[in-house]
Amino acid sequence: MGAQIRVYKRRIRSVSATKKITKAMEMIAASRIVKAQRQVAASSPYADELTRAVTAVATGSNTKHPLTTEAENPTRAALLLVTSDRGLAGGYSSNAIKAADRLTERLRAEGKEVLPYVIGRKGLAYYSFRDRDVVDSWTGFSDSPQYANAKAVAAPLIEALTTDTAEGGVDELHIVFTEFVSMMTQTPVGRRLLPLSLEDAGTAGEEAAAERKKGEALPLFEFEPSAEGVLDALLPRYVESRIYNALLQAAASEHAARRRAMKSATDNAEDLIKSLTRLANAARQADITQEISEIVGGASALADANAGSD
């Protein structure tokens, strides 16, 4: 019985040590969410206004630009998947991967070849384990992305978009990331970034589409040196800002998912410690009861022996 009590105490110590780790990770994730939320709030207005400017150029001119003009028969699409570098975040990465798989199936059903680009070790491990080819990948910044990381990711994607499909280019760019809705809700979403259309341009595109539907004349713009030159300058920044905003939202979602997962682990550890403590107390009580019974039995036997000798 004493050996069983030692086993319970050893398990209690082990679970208590794990609880300290999960509690610390929960607190760290909670503190990082605040910073990530502020970064998302700070980057969203810039990305929205840049989208509005690009939409204005695209709708206010007749310039045919490769980043705003849809191919007549698109055959190749780039898909950028944003996952985490570390685990212990519940189903954060797996949900994003599932969303990417659904989008991939839809694009393939449309007759398009999908070229995956992956951010995060979890997504890269998923593709590597299944022997799926990845065009390019980036790791090491999923929980704290910088604008330089977004520029590094955007560069090969823009190059692929401006390259002819016969030479290895693509016709479309899609991105799958986890949108931060609230501390309790994070939703994997898939969006098309390019070619830019009114439906994909958010609020600015909705306003332009509403004006066209009503038959209202769109404002006229003059571009210097030319509309194509303005698009050449704006669209790379548009892609970078959108990818950066997606990375920030994904980082905030990752921290929120990790905080929730670690809180659940801490609560489970507390429940397990209580259960093991009850079992240890029951074993100790049974041990004490057995010892008392042995003492009483020995005293009774001794008394009977003395009575017999008299």
PDB file of C-alpha atoms in Angstrom:
ATOM      1  CA  MET A   1       0.000   0.000   0.000  1.00  0.00           C
ATOM      2  CA  GLY A   2       2.882   2.381   0.760  1.00  0.00           C
ATOM      3  CA  ALA A   3       4.263   1.820  -2.742  1.00  0.00           C
ATOM      4  CA  GLN A   4       0.930   2.865  -4.237  1.00  0.00           C
ATOM      5  CA  ILE A   5       0.952   6.108  -2.229  1.00  0.00           C
ATOM      6  CA  ARG A   6       4.441   6.865  -3.535  1.00  0.00           C
ATOM      7  CA  VAL A   7       3.214   6.350  -7.095  1.00  0.00           C
ATOM      8  CA  TYR A   8       0.354   8.812  -6.540  1.00  0.00           C
ATOM      9  CA  LYS A   9       2.680  11.398  -4.998  1.00  0.00           C
ATOM     10  CA  ARG A  10       5.122  11.041  -7.882  1.00  0.00           C
ATOM     11  CA  ARG A  11       2.327  11.571 -10.409  1.00  0.00           C
ATOM     12  CA  ILE A  12       1.040  14.582  -8.466  1.00  0.00           C
ATOM     13  CA  ARG A  13       4.512  16.166  -8.561  1.00  0.00           C
ATOM     14  CA  SER A  14       4.792  15.481 -12.292  1.00  0.00           C
ATOM     15  CA  VAL A  15       1.378  16.950 -13.085  1.00  0.00           C
ATOM     16  CA  SER A  16       2.068  19.959 -10.846  1.00  0.00           C
ATOM     17  CA  ALA A  17       5.265  20.680 -12.778  1.00  0.00           C
ATOM     18  CA  THR A  18       3.366  20.444 -16.062  1.00  0.00           C
ATOM     19  CA  LYS A  19       0.674  22.746 -14.674  1.00  0.00           C
ATOM     20  CA  LYS A  20       3.281  25.414 -13.874  1.00  0.00           C
ATOM     21  CA  ILE A  21       4.542  25.258 -17.477  1.00  0.00           C
ATOM     22  CA  THR A  22       1.076  25.465 -19.056  1.00  0.00           C
ATOM     23  CA  LYS A  23       0.075  28.301 -16.709  1.00  0.00           C
ATOM     24  CA  ALA A  24       3.206  30.256 -17.647  1.00  0.00           C
ATOM     25  CA  MET A  25       2.557  29.682 -21.368  1.00  0.00           C
ATOM     26  CA  GLU A  26      -1.047  30.811 -20.914  1.00  0.00           C
ATOM     27  CA  MET A  27       0.065  34.058 -19.281  1.00  0.00           C
ATOM     28  CA  ILE A  28       2.709  34.703 -21.963  1.00  0.00           C
ATOM     29  CA  ALA A  29       0.187  34.124 -24.758  1.00  0.00           C
ATOM     30  CA  ALA A  30      -2.346  36.403 -23.046  1.00  0.00           C
ATOM     31  CA  SER A  31       0.205  39.212 -22.799  1.00  0.00           C
ATOM     32  CA  ARG A  32       1.209  38.845 -26.465  1.00  0.00           C
ATOM     33  CA  ILE A  33      -2.385  38.954 -27.699  1.00  0.00           C
ATOM     34  CA  VAL A  34      -2.697  42.581 -26.584  1.00  0.00           C
ATOM     35  CA  LYS A  35       0.341  43.610 -28.638  1.00  0.00           C
ATOM     36  CA  ALA A  36      -0.841  41.585 -31.635  1.00  0.00           C
ATOM     37  CA  GLN A  37      -4.306  43.186 -31.474  1.00  0.00           C
ATOM     38  CA  ARG A  38      -2.760  46.646 -31.478  1.00  0.00           C
ATOM     39  CA  GLN A  39      -0.646  45.791 -34.511  1.00  0.00           C
ATOM     40  CA  VAL A  40      -3.691  44.492 -36.397  1.00  0.00           C
ATOM     41  CA  ALA A  41      -5.638  47.640 -35.556  1.00  0.00           C
ATOM     42  CA  ALA A  42      -2.718  49.813 -36.683  1.00  0.00           C
ATOM     43  CA  SER A  43      -2.138  48.011 -39.993  1.00  0.00           C
ATOM     44  CA  SER A  44      -5.750  47.572 -41.112  1.00  0.00           C
ATOM     45  CA  PRO A  45      -6.457  51.270 -41.997  1.00  0.00           C
ATOM     46  CA  TYR A  46      -3.308  51.460 -44.157  1.00  0.00           C
ATOM     47  CA  ALA A  47      -4.176  48.243 -45.964  1.00  0.00           C
ATOM     48  CA  ASP A  48      -7.781  49.374 -46.501  1.00  0.00           C
ATOM     49  CA  GLU A  49      -6.812  52.797 -47.844  1.00  0.00           C
ATOM     50  CA  LEU A  50      -4.169  51.283 -50.116  1.00  0.00           C
ATOM     51  CA  THR A  51      -6.789  48.882 -51.425  1.00  0.00           C
ATOM     52  CA  ARG A  52      -9.079  51.860 -52.021  1.00  0.00           C
ATOM     53  CA  ALA A  53      -6.342  53.645 -53.978  1.00  0.00           C
ATOM     54  CA  VAL A  54      -5.563  50.599 -56.117  1.00  0.00           C
ATOM     55  CA  THR A  55      -9.285  50.088 -56.749  1.00  0.00           C
ATOM     56  CA  ALA A  56      -9.623  53.725 -57.793  1.00  0.00           C
ATOM     57  CA  VAL A  57      -6.813  53.335 -60.318  1.00  0.00           C
ATOM     58  CA  ALA A  58      -8.191  50.039 -61.612  1.00  0.00           C
ATOM     59  CA  THR A  59     -11.738  51.368 -62.025  1.00  0.00           C
ATOM     60  CA  GLY A  60     -10.799  54.899 -63.086  1.00  0.00           C
ATOM     61  CA  SER A  61      -8.676  53.961 -66.047  1.00  0.00           C
ATOM     62  CA  ASN A  62      -8.781  51.620 -69.009  1.00  0.00           C
ATOM     63  CA  THR A  63      -5.226  50.434 -68.468  1.00  0.00           C
ATOM     64  CA  LYS A  64      -4.739  46.696 -68.792  1.00  0.00           C
ATOM     65  CA  HIS A  65      -2.323  45.691 -66.079  1.00  0.00           C
ATOM     66  CA  PRO A  66      -1.311  42.077 -65.409  1.00  0.00           C
ATOM     67  CA  LEU A  67      -2.133  42.444 -61.717  1.00  0.00           C
ATOM     68  CA  THR A  68      -5.660  43.791 -62.282  1.00  0.00           C
ATOM     69  CA  THR A  69      -6.681  42.059 -65.496  1.00  0.00           C
ATOM     70  CA  GLU A  70      -8.055  38.545 -65.256  1.00  0.00           C
ATOM     71  CA  ALA A  71      -6.807  35.965 -67.699  1.00  0.00           C
ATOM     72  CA  GLU A  72      -9.332  34.730 -70.234  1.00  0.00           C
ATOM     73  CA  ASN A  73      -8.624  31.133 -69.281  1.00  0.00           C
ATOM     74  CA  PRO A  74      -6.732  30.976 -65.953  1.00  0.00           C
ATOM     75  CA  THR A  75      -4.865  27.712 -65.543  1.00  0.00           C
ATOM     76  CA  ARG A  76      -2.442  28.241 -62.647  1.00  0.00           C
ATOM     77  CA  ALA A  77      -3.049  29.689 -59.172  1.00  0.00           C
ATOM     78  CA  ALA A  78      -0.652  30.398 -56.318  1.00  0.00           C
ATOM     79  CA  LEU A  79      -1.935  29.618 -52.826  1.00  0.00           C
ATOM     80  CA  LEU A  80      -0.228  31.147 -49.779  1.00  0.00           C
ATOM     81  CA  LEU A  81      -0.941  29.220 -46.563  1.00  0.00           C
ATOM     82  CA  VAL A  82      -0.217  30.828 -43.172  1.00  0.00           C
ATOM     83  CA  THR A  83       0.345  28.432 -40.236  1.00  0.00           C
ATOM     84  CA  SER A  84       2.355  28.518 -37.009  1.00  0.00           C
ATOM     85  CA  ASP A  85       5.955  27.605 -36.280  1.00  0.00           C
ATOM     86  CA  ARG A  86       5.134  26.083 -32.886  1.00  0.00           C
ATOM     87  CA  GLY A  87       2.469  23.763 -31.570  1.00  0.00           C
ATOM     88  CA  LEU A  88       0.465  23.754 -28.328  1.00  0.00           C
ATOM     89  CA  ALA A  89      -2.148  25.982 -29.974  1.00  0.00           C
ATOM     90  CA  GLY A  90      -5.051  23.558 -30.266  1.00  0.00           C
ATOM     91  CA  GLY A  91      -6.442  23.208 -33.776  1.00  0.00           C
ATOM     92  CA  TYR A  92      -5.086  26.539 -35.030  1.00  0.00           C
ATOM     93  CA  SER A  93      -2.759  25.204 -37.743  1.00  0.00           C
ATOM     94  CA  SER A  94      -4.843  22.157 -38.636  1.00  0.00           C
ATOM     95  CA  ASN A  95      -7.934  24.314 -39.237  1.00  0.00           C
ATOM     96  CA  ALA A  96      -5.974  26.611 -41.570  1.00  0.00           C
ATOM     97  CA  ILE A  97      -4.579  23.581 -43.420  1.00  0.00           C
ATOM     98  CA  LYS A  98      -8.076  22.139 -43.838  1.00  0.00           C
ATOM     99  CA  ALA A  99      -9.285  25.463 -45.252  1.00  0.00           C
ATOM    100  CA  ALA A 100      -6.348  25.449 -47.697  1.00  0.00           C
ATOM    101  CA  ASP A 101      -7.175  21.892 -48.773  1.00  0.00           C
ATOM    102  CA  ARG A 102     -10.809  22.866 -49.427  1.00  0.00           C
ATOM    103  CA  LEU A 103      -9.714  25.864 -51.492  1.00  0.00           C
ATOM    104  CA  THR A 104      -7.227  23.693 -53.382  1.00  0.00           C
ATOM    105  CA  GLU A 105      -9.944  21.203 -54.251  1.00  0.00           C
ATOM    106  CA  ARG A 106     -12.232  23.987 -55.466  1.00  0.00           C
ATOM    107  CA  LEU A 107      -9.525  25.522 -57.660  1.00  0.00           C
ATOM    108  CA  ARG A 108      -8.621  22.145 -59.108  1.00  0.00           C
ATOM    109  CA  ALA A 109     -12.297  21.505 -59.840  1.00  0.00           C
ATOM    110  CA  GLU A 110     -12.177  24.723 -61.887  1.00  0.00           C
ATOM    111  CA  GLY A 111      -9.330  23.230 -63.924  1.00  0.00           C
ATOM    112  CA  LYS A 112      -6.512  25.198 -62.309  1.00  0.00           C
ATOM    113  CA  GLU A 113      -3.132  23.925 -61.205  1.00  0.00           C
ATOM    114  CA  VAL A 114      -2.426  24.995 -57.605  1.00  0.00           C
ATOM    115  CA  LEU A 115       1.090  26.026 -56.567  1.00  0.00           C
ATOM    116  CA  PRO A 116       1.418  26.100 -52.753  1.00  0.00           C
ATOM    117  CA  TYR A 117       3.521  28.620 -50.835  1.00  0.00           C
ATOM    118  CA  VAL A 118       3.721  27.932 -47.099  1.00  0.00           C
ATOM    119  CA  ILE A 119       4.463  30.063 -44.034  1.00  0.00           C
ATOM    120  CA  GLY A 120       5.142  28.224 -40.755  1.00  0.00           C
ATOM    121  CA  ARG A 121       6.782  24.949 -39.793  1.00  0.00           C
ATOM    122  CA  LYS A 122       3.459  23.217 -39.115  1.00  0.00           C
ATOM    123  CA  GLY A 123       2.213  23.741 -42.648  1.00  0.00           C
ATOM    124  CA  LEU A 124       5.583  22.832 -44.127  1.00  0.00           C
ATOM    125  CA  ALA A 125       5.682  19.614 -42.060  1.00  0.00           C
ATOM    126  CA  TYR A 126       2.171  18.734 -43.260  1.00  0.00           C
ATOM    127  CA  TYR A 127       3.174  19.040 -46.926  1.00  0.00           C
ATOM    128  CA  SER A 128       6.521  17.310 -46.413  1.00  0.00           C
ATOM    129  CA  PHE A 129       4.940  14.344 -44.606  1.00  0.00           C
ATOM    130  CA  ARG A 130       2.558  13.831 -47.527  1.00  0.00           C
ATOM    131  CA  ASP A 131       5.289  14.307 -50.160  1.00  0.00           C
ATOM    132  CA  ARG A 132       3.587  17.370 -51.635  1.00  0.00           C
ATOM    133  CA  ASP A 133       5.738  19.825 -53.510  1.00  0.00           C
ATOM    134  CA  VAL A 134       5.996  23.371 -52.152  1.00  0.00           C
ATOM    135  CA  VAL A 135       7.176  26.193 -54.401  1.00  0.00           C
ATOM    136  CA  ASP A 136       8.590  28.249 -51.513  1.00  0.00           C
ATOM    137  CA  SER A 137       8.332  28.389 -47.725  1.00  0.00           C
ATOM    138  CA  TRP A 138       9.187  30.713 -44.844  1.00  0.00           C
ATOM    139  CA  THR A 139       9.560  29.950 -41.136  1.00  0.00           C
ATOM    140  CA  GLY A 140      10.608  31.579 -37.895  1.00  0.00           C
ATOM    141  CA  PHE A 141       8.271  34.582 -37.629  1.00  0.00           C
ATOM    142  CA  SER A 142       4.700  33.294 -37.331  1.00  0.00           C
ATOM    143  CA  ASP A 143       4.143  34.577 -33.774  1.00  0.00           C
ATOM    144  CA  SER A 144       5.817  37.969 -34.291  1.00  0.00           C
ATOM    145  CA  PRO A 145       5.834  38.984 -37.984  1.00  0.00           C
ATOM    146  CA  GLN A 146       7.535  42.136 -39.249  1.00  0.00           C
ATOM    147  CA  TYR A 147       6.860  44.112 -42.422  1.00  0.00           C
ATOM    148  CA  ALA A 148      10.200  42.885 -43.794  1.00  0.00           C
ATOM    149  CA  ASN A 149       8.840  39.331 -43.572  1.00  0.00           C
ATOM    150  CA  ALA A 150       5.789  40.343 -45.616  1.00  0.00           C
ATOM    151  CA  LYS A 151       8.035  41.929 -48.263  1.00  0.00           C
ATOM    152  CA  ALA A 152      10.135  38.751 -48.462  1.00  0.00           C
ATOM    153  CA  VAL A 153       6.996  36.658 -48.946  1.00  0.00           C
ATOM    154  CA  ALA A 154       5.426  39.043 -51.465  1.00  0.00           C
ATOM    155  CA  ALA A 155       8.456  39.313 -53.757  1.00  0.00           C
ATOM    156  CA  PRO A 156       8.351  35.798 -55.337  1.00  0.00           C
ATOM    157  CA  LEU A 157       4.542  35.894 -55.502  1.00  0.00           C
ATOM    158  CA  ILE A 158       4.529  39.174 -57.453  1.00  0.00           C
ATOM    159  CA  GLU A 159       7.246  37.817 -59.720  1.00  0.00           C
ATOM    160  CA  ALA A 160       5.146  34.721 -60.409  1.00  0.00           C
ATOM    161  CA  LEU A 161       2.120  36.889 -61.217  1.00  0.00           C
ATOM    162  CA  THR A 162       4.047  39.036 -63.661  1.00  0.00           C
ATOM    163  CA  THR A 163       5.561  35.998 -65.404  1.00  0.00           C
ATOM    164  CA  ASP A 164       3.817  34.241 -68.240  1.00  0.00           C
ATOM    165  CA  THR A 165       2.241  30.921 -67.281  1.00  0.00           C
ATOM    166  CA  ALA A 166       4.173  29.178 -70.048  1.00  0.00           C
ATOM    167  CA  GLU A 167       7.356  30.208 -68.246  1.00  0.00           C
ATOM    168  CA  GLY A 168       6.231  29.101 -64.781  1.00  0.00           C
ATOM    169  CA  GLY A 169       4.053  32.067 -63.799  1.00  0.00           C
ATOM    170  CA  VAL A 170       0.551  32.066 -62.310  1.00  0.00           C
ATOM    171  CA  ASP A 171      -2.748  33.743 -63.139  1.00  0.00           C
ATOM    172  CA  GLU A 172      -4.128  34.177 -59.607  1.00  0.00           C
ATOM    173  CA  LEU A 173      -2.963  34.640 -56.020  1.00  0.00           C
ATOM    174  CA  HIS A 174      -4.972  33.265 -53.105  1.00  0.00           C
ATOM    175  CA  ILE A 175      -4.160  33.431 -49.397  1.00  0.00           C
ATOM    176  CA  VAL A 176      -5.426  31.272 -46.514  1.00  0.00           C
ATOM    177  CA  PHE A 177      -4.953  32.570 -42.985  1.00  0.00           C
ATOM    178  CA  THR A 178      -6.782  32.676 -39.653  1.00  0.00           C
ATOM    179  CA  GLU A 179      -8.781  35.854 -39.187  1.00  0.00           C
ATOM    180  CA  PHE A 180      -8.834  37.250 -35.651  1.00  0.00           C
ATOM    181  CA  VAL A 181     -12.472  37.985 -34.773  1.00  0.00           C
ATOM    182  CA  SER A 182     -12.274  38.041 -30.972  1.00  0.00           C
ATOM    183  CA  MET A 183     -10.443  36.429 -28.069  1.00  0.00           C
ATOM    184  CA  MET A 184     -12.758  33.432 -28.349  1.00  0.00           C
ATOM    185  CA  THR A 185     -13.288  33.312 -32.117  1.00  0.00           C
ATOM    186  CA  GLN A 186     -10.673  32.867 -34.832  1.00  0.00           C
ATOM    187  CA  THR A 187     -11.838  31.840 -38.285  1.00  0.00           C
ATOM    188  CA  PRO A 188      -9.739  30.343 -41.123  1.00  0.00           C
ATOM    189  CA  VAL A 189     -10.495  32.236 -44.337  1.00  0.00           C
ATOM    190  CA  GLY A 190      -9.421  31.966 -47.956  1.00  0.00           C
ATOM    191  CA  ARG A 191      -9.271  35.091 -50.121  1.00  0.00           C
ATOM    192  CA  ARG A 192      -8.120  35.987 -53.583  1.00  0.00           C
ATOM    193  CA  LEU A 193      -5.637  38.854 -53.551  1.00  0.00           C
ATOM    194  CA  LEU A 194      -4.912  39.159 -57.253  1.00  0.00           C
ATOM    195  CA  PRO A 195      -6.031  39.851 -59.910  1.00  0.00           C
ATOM    196  CA  LEU A 196      -7.869  42.566 -58.037  1.00  0.00           C
ATOM    197  CA  SER A 197     -11.591  42.756 -58.705  1.00  0.00           C
ATOM    198  CA  LEU A 198     -14.370  44.857 -57.206  1.00  0.00           C
ATOM    199  CA  GLU A 199     -15.689  41.844 -55.331  1.00  0.00           C
ATOM    200  CA  ASP A 200     -12.268  41.175 -53.795  1.00  0.00           C
ATOM    201  CA  ALA A 201     -11.435  44.780 -52.943  1.00  0.00           C
ATOM    202  CA  GLY A 202     -13.464  45.023 -49.744  1.00  0.00           C
ATOM    203  CA  THR A 203     -15.351  48.219 -48.912  1.00  0.00           C
ATOM    204  CA  ALA A 204     -13.830  50.233 -51.757  1.00  0.00           C
ATOM    205  CA  GLY A 205     -14.853  47.613 -54.274  1.00  0.00           C
ATOM    206  CA  GLU A 206     -18.348  47.363 -52.817  1.00  0.00           C
ATOM    207  CA  GLU A 207     -18.805  51.135 -53.157  1.00  0.00           C
ATOM    208  CA  ALA A 208     -17.611  51.114 -56.766  1.00  0.00           C
ATOM    209  CA  ALA A 209     -19.811  48.123 -57.580  1.00  0.00           C
ATOM    210  CA  ALA A 210     -22.834  49.873 -56.006  1.00  0.00           C
ATOM    211  CA  GLU A 211     -22.183  52.996 -58.082  1.00  0.00           C
ATOM    212  CA  ARG A 212     -21.964  50.950 -61.250  1.00  0.00           C
ATOM    213  CA  LYS A 213     -25.158  49.075 -60.364  1.00  0.00           C
ATOM    214  CA  LYS A 214     -27.006  52.359 -59.849  1.00  0.00           C
ATOM    215  CA  GLY A 215     -25.683  53.684 -63.136  1.00  0.00           C
ATOM    216  CA  GLU A 216     -23.842  56.505 -61.448  1.00  0.00           C
ATOM    217  CA  ALA A 217     -20.748  57.875 -63.147  1.00  0.00           C
ATOM    218  CA  LEU A 218     -17.496  56.956 -61.479  1.00  0.00           C
ATOM    219  CA  PRO A 219     -15.097  59.823 -60.695  1.00  0.00           C
ATOM    220  CA  LEU A 220     -12.492  60.614 -63.316  1.00  0.00           C
ATOM    221  CA  PHE A 221      -8.810  60.559 -62.432  1.00  0.00           C
ATOM    222  CA  GLU A 222      -5.674  61.827 -64.060  1.00  0.00           C
ATOM    223  CA  PHE A 223      -2.570  59.762 -63.495  1.00  0.00           C
ATOM    224  CA  GLU A 224       1.040  60.879 -63.744  1.00  0.00           C
ATOM    225  CA  PRO A 225       3.214  59.676 -65.271  1.00  0.00           C
ATOM    226  CA  SER A 226       0.566  57.107 -66.316  1.00  0.00           C
ATOM    227  CA  ALA A 227      -2.040  54.771 -64.845  1.00  0.00           C
ATOM    228  CA  GLU A 228       0.218  51.831 -65.585  1.00  0.00           C
ATOM    229  CA  GLY A 229       3.087  53.524 -63.735  1.00  0.00           C
ATOM    230  CA  VAL A 230       0.841  54.161 -60.741  1.00  0.00           C
ATOM    231  CA  LEU A 231      -0.256  50.526 -60.727  1.00  0.00           C
ATOM    232  CA  ASP A 232       3.354  49.367 -60.989  1.00  0.00           C
ATOM    233  CA  ALA A 233       4.128  51.400 -57.860  1.00  0.00           C
ATOM    234  CA  LEU A 234       0.963  50.648 -55.856  1.00  0.00           C
ATOM    235  CA  LEU A 235       0.319  46.968 -56.449  1.00  0.00           C
ATOM    236  CA  PRO A 236       3.513  45.602 -54.866  1.00  0.00           C
ATOM    237  CA  ARG A 237       2.731  47.663 -51.781  1.00  0.00           C
ATOM    238  CA  TYR A 238      -0.858  46.435 -51.908  1.00  0.00           C
ATOM    239  CA  VAL A 239       0.283  42.798 -51.867  1.00  0.00           C
ATOM    240  CA  GLU A 240       2.803  43.464 -49.109  1.00  0.00           C
ATOM    241  CA  SER A 241       0.277  45.304 -46.930  1.00  0.00           C
ATOM    242  CA  ARG A 242      -2.360  42.613 -47.373  1.00  0.00           C
ATOM    243  CA  ILE A 243       0.073  39.830 -46.573  1.00  0.00           C
ATOM    244  CA  TYR A 244       1.379  41.780 -43.571  1.00  0.00           C
ATOM    245  CA  ASN A 245      -2.148  42.326 -42.265  1.00  0.00           C
ATOM    246  CA  ALA A 246      -2.885  38.614 -42.740  1.00  0.00           C
ATOM    247  CA  LEU A 247       0.305  37.693 -40.863  1.00  0.00           C
ATOM    248  CA  LEU A 248      -0.644  39.985 -37.968  1.00  0.00           C
ATOM    249  CA  GLN A 249      -4.164  38.574 -37.783  1.00  0.00           C
ATOM    250  CA  ALA A 250      -2.755  35.059 -37.914  1.00  0.00           C
ATOM    251  CA  ALA A 251      -0.295  35.879 -35.108  1.00  0.00           C
ATOM    252  CA  ALA A 252      -3.079  37.270 -32.906  1.00  0.00           C
ATOM    253  CA  SER A 253      -5.166  34.169 -33.655  1.00  0.00           C
ATOM    254  CA  GLU A 254      -2.230  31.905 -32.825  1.00  0.00           C
ATOM    255  CA  HIS A 255      -1.695  33.566 -29.439  1.00  0.00           C
ATOM    256  CA  ALA A 256      -5.425  33.424 -28.664  1.00  0.00           C
ATOM    257  CA  ALA A 257      -5.604  29.745 -29.638  1.00  0.00           C
ATOM    258  CA  ARG A 258      -2.501  28.962 -27.560  1.00  0.00           C
ATOM    259  CA  ARG A 259      -3.870  30.828 -24.541  1.00  0.00           C
ATOM    260  CA  ARG A 260      -7.121  28.887 -24.792  1.00  0.00           C
ATOM    261  CA  ALA A 261      -5.328  25.560 -25.224  1.00  0.00           C
ATOM    262  CA  MET A 262      -2.983  26.226 -22.306  1.00  0.00           C
ATOM    263  CA  LYS A 263      -5.866  27.313 -20.072  1.00  0.00           C
ATOM    264  CA  SER A 264      -7.647  24.073 -20.909  1.00  0.00           C
ATOM    265  CA  ALA A 265      -4.461  22.119 -20.133  1.00  0.00           C
ATOM    266  CA  THR A 266      -4.031  23.968 -16.817  1.00  0.00           C
ATOM    267  CA  ASP A 267      -7.634  23.267 -15.821  1.00  0.00           C
ATOM    268  CA  ASN A 268      -7.245  19.598 -16.727  1.00  0.00           C
ATOM    269  CA  ALA A 269      -4.051  19.428 -14.672  1.00  0.00           C
ATOM    270  CA  GLU A 270      -5.861  20.897 -11.659  1.00  0.00           C
ATOM    271  CA  ASP A 271      -8.651  18.333 -12.028  1.00  0.00           C
ATOM    272  CA  LEU A 272      -6.119  15.510 -12.340  1.00  0.00           C
ATOM    273  CA  ILE A 273      -4.226  16.716  -9.245  1.00  0.00           C
ATOM    274  CA  LYS A 274      -7.473  16.769  -7.243  1.00  0.00           C
ATOM    275  CA  SER A 275      -8.335  13.258  -8.440  1.00  0.00           C
ATOM    276  CA  LEU A 276      -4.863  11.914  -7.618  1.00  0.00           C
ATOM    277  CA  THR A 277      -4.934  13.623  -4.224  1.00  0.00           C
ATOM    278  CA  ARG A 278      -8.235  11.912  -3.391  1.00  0.00           C
ATOM    279  CA  LEU A 279      -6.821   8.563  -4.476  1.00  0.00           C
ATOM    280  CA  ALA A 280      -3.669   9.136  -2.407  1.00  0.00           C
ATOM    281  CA  ASN A 281      -5.736  10.109   0.632  1.00  0.00           C
ATOM    282  CA  ALA A 282      -7.940   7.048   0.181  1.00  0.00           C
ATOM    283  CA  ALA A 283      -4.856   4.814  -0.107  1.00  0.00           C
ATOM    284  CA  ARG A 284      -3.292   6.402   2.983  1.00  0.00           C
ATOM    285  CA  GLN A 285      -6.565   5.987   4.918  1.00  0.00           C
ATOM    286  CA  ALA A 286      -6.756   2.358   3.851  1.00  0.00           C
ATOM    287  CA  ASP A 287      -3.131   1.895   4.956  1.00  0.00           C
ATOM    288  CA  ILE A 288      -3.854   3.467   8.354  1.00  0.00           C
ATOM    289  CA  THR A 289      -7.015   1.366   8.761  1.00  0.00           C
ATOM    290  CA  GLN A 290      -5.070  -1.777   7.950  1.00  0.00           C
ATOM    291  CA  GLU A 291      -2.363  -0.903  10.491  1.00  0.00           C
ATOM    292  CA  ILE A 292      -4.989  -0.241  13.193  1.00  0.00           C
ATOM    293  CA  SER A 293      -6.680  -3.533  12.373  1.00  0.00           C
ATOM    294  CA  GLU A 294      -3.344  -5.360  12.656  1.00  0.00           C
ATOM    295  CA  ILE A 295      -2.601  -3.686  16.008  1.00  0.00           C
ATOM    296  CA  VAL A 296      -6.052  -4.500  17.380  1.00  0.00           C
ATOM    297  CA  GLY A 297      -5.808  -8.040  16.090  1.00  0.00           C
ATOM    298  CA  GLY A 298      -2.363  -8.469  17.645  1.00  0.00           C
ATOM    299  CA  ALA A 299      -3.549  -7.093  20.995  1.00  0.00           C
ATOM    300  CA  SER A 300      -6.553  -9.405  20.957  1.00  0.00           C
ATOM    301  CA  ALA A 301      -4.371 -12.390  20.154  1.00  0.00           C
ATOM    302  CA  LEU A 302      -1.951 -11.438  22.944  1.00  0.00           C
ATOM    303  CA  ALA A 303      -4.849 -11.050  25.408  1.00  0.00           C
ATOM    304  CA  ASP A 304      -6.228 -14.432  24.429  1.00  0.00           C
ATOM    305  CA  ALA A 305      -2.801 -15.991  24.853  1.00  0.00           C
ATOM    306  CA  ASN A 306      -2.403 -14.508  28.356  1.00  0.00           C
ATOM    307  CA  ALA A 307      -5.895 -15.662  29.329  1.00  0.00           C
ATOM    308  CA  GLY A 308      -5.090 -19.178  28.199  1.00  0.00           C
ATOM    309  CA  SER A 309      -1.865 -19.323  30.207  1.00  0.00           C
ATOM    310  CA  ASP A 310      -3.772 -18.345  33.391  1.00  0.00           C
TER     311      ASP A 310
END
